mmCIF file of C-alpha atoms in Angstrom:
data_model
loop_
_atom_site.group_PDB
_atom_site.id
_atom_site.type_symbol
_atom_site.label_atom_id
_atom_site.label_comp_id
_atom_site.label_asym_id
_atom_site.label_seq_id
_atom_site.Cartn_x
_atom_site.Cartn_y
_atom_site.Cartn_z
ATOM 1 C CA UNK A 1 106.304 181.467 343.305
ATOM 2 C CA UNK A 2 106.171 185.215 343.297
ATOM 3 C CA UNK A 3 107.521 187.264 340.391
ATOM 4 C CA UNK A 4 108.074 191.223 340.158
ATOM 5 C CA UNK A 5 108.147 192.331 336.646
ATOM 6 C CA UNK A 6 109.357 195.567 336.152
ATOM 7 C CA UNK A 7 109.089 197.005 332.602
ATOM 8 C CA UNK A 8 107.414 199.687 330.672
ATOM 9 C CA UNK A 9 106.005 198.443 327.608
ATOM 10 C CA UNK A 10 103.032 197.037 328.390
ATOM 11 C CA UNK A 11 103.407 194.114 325.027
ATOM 12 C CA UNK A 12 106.441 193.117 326.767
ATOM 13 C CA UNK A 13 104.950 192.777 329.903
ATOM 14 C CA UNK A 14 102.121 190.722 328.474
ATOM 15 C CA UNK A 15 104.106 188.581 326.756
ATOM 16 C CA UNK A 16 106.031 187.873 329.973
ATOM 17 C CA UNK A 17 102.162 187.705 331.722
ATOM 18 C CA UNK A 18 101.741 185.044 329.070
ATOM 19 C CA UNK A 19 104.995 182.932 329.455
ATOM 20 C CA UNK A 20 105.086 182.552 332.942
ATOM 21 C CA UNK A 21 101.401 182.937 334.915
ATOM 22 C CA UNK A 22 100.206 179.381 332.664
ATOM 23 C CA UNK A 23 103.774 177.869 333.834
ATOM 24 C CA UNK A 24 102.471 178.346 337.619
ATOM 25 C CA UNK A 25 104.135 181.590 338.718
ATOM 26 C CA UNK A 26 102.156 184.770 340.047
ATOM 27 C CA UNK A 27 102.951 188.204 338.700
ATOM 28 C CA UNK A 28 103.067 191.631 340.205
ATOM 29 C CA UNK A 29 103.348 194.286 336.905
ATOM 30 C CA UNK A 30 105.040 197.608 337.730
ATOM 31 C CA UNK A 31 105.797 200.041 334.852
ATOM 32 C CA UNK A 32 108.331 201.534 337.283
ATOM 33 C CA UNK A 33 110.750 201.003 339.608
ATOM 34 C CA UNK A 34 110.397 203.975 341.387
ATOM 35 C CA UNK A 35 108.984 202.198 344.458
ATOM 36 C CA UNK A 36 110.323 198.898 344.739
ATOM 37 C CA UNK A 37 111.026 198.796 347.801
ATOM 38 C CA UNK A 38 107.687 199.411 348.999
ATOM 39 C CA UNK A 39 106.935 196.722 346.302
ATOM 40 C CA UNK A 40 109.616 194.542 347.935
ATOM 41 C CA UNK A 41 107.880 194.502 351.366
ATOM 42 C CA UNK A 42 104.165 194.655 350.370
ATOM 43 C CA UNK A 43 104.638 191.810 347.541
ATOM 44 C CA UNK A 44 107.776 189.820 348.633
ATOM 45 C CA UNK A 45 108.513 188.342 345.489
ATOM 46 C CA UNK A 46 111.409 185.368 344.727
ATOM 47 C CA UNK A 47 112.082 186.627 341.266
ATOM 48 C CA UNK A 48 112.082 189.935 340.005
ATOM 49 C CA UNK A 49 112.555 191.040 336.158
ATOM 50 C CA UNK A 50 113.755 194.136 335.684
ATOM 51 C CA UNK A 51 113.617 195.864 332.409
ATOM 52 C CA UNK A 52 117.077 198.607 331.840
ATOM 53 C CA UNK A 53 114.840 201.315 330.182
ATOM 54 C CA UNK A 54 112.295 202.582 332.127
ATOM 55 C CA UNK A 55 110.509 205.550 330.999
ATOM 56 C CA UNK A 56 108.734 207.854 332.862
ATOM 57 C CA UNK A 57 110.445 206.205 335.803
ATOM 58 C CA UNK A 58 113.410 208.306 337.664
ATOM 59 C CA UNK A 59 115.542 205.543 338.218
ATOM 60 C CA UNK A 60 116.948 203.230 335.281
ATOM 61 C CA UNK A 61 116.860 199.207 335.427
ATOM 62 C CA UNK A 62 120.871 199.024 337.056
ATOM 63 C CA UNK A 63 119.561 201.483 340.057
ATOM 64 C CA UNK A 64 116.551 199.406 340.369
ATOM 65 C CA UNK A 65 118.644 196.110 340.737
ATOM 66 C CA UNK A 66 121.179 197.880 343.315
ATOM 67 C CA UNK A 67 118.271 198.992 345.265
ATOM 68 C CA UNK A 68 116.249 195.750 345.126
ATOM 69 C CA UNK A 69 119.910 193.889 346.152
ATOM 70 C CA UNK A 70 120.217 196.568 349.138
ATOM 71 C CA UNK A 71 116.312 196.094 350.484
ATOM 72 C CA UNK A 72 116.540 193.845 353.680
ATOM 73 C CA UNK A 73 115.475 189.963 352.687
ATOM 74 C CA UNK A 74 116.052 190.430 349.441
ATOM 75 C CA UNK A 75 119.942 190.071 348.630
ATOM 76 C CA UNK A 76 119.356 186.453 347.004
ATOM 77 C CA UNK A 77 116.070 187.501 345.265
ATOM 78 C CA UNK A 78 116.469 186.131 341.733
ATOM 79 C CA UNK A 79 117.232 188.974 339.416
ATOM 80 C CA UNK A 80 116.804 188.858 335.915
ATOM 81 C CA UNK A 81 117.533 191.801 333.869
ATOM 82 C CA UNK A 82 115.609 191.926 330.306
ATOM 83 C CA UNK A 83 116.980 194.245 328.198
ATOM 84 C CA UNK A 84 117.009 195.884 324.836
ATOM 85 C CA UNK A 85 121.000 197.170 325.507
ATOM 86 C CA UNK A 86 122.552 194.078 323.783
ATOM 87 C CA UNK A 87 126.431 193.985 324.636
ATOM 88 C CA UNK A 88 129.190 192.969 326.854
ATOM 89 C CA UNK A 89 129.155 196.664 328.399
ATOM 90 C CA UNK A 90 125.591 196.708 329.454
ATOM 91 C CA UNK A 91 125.879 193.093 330.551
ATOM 92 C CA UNK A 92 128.757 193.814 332.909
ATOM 93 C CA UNK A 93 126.640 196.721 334.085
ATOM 94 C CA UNK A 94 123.638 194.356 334.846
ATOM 95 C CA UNK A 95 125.800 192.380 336.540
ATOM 96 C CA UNK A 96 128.055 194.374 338.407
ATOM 97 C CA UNK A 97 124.503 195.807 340.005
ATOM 98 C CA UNK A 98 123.800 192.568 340.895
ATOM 99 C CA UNK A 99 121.555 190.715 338.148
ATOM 100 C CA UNK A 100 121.422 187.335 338.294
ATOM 101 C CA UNK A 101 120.384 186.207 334.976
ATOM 102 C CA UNK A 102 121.335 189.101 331.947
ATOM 103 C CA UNK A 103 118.865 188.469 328.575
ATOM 104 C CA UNK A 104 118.823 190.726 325.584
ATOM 105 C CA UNK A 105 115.736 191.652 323.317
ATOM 106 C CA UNK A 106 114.108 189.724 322.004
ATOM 107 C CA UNK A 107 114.311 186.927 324.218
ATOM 108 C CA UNK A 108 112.907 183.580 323.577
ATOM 109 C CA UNK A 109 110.097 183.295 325.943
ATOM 110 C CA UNK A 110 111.267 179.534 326.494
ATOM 111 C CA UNK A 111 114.553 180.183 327.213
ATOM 112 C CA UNK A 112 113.284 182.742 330.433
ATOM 113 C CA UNK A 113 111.232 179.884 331.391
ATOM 114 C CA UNK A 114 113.655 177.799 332.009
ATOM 115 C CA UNK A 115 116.761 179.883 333.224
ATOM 116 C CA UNK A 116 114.035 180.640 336.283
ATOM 117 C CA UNK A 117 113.409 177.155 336.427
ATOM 118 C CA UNK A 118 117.348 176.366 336.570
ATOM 119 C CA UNK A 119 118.063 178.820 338.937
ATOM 120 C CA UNK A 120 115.086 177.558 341.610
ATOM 121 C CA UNK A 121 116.809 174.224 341.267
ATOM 122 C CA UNK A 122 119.951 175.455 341.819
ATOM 123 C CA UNK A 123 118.666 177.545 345.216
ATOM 124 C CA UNK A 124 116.317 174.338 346.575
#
């Protein structure tokens, strides 16, 4: 299965590299979201983990999740949204943009694992 990880520091994108490429998932790493829907059509992913703060990216993680919900094929792409901006207001936002799966930072690496694994269940 094909996952699009979208985030900006590059420890949390090897920790994510770490969790989920030995559990049998392949990973595209983008430090923006800038593109994604270039990404989208070139990579064609089934999950896609967006991070909220992207820097040195023009669009933030809630614009990246409306546009990855809005790119043809990919309205029931899983989307998780991995976030630093812990609360119900930034949850509803993630949400509301069409997240699938909201998880604040830190995360327990486990815990991601298996809400991916849940959800694929759940869509089989």
């Amino acid at each position: 299965m094909k996952v699009l990880v979208i985030e900006d520091e590059p420890d949390m994108a090897a920790l994510l590299a770490a969790t989920l490429e030995p559990a049998g998932y392949e990973l595209r790493l983008e430090r923006s979201g800038d593109e994604v829907e270039e990404i989208l059509a070139e990579y064609d992913p089934q999950v896609a983990i967006v991070d909220v703060m992207l820097f040195g990216s023009q669009a933030d993680g809630y614009e990246v999740v409306r546009r990855i919900r809005a790119t043809e094929g990919h309205e029931s792409t899983l989307v998780v949204v991995l976030t630093a901006l812990v609360g119900s207001e930034y949850e509803r936002r993630a949400l509301e943009a069409g997240a699938d799966i909201y998880m604040g930072k830190p995360f327990s690496p486990l815990e991601l694992l298996n809400r991916i694994r849940q959800a694929e269940i759940l869509t089989d």
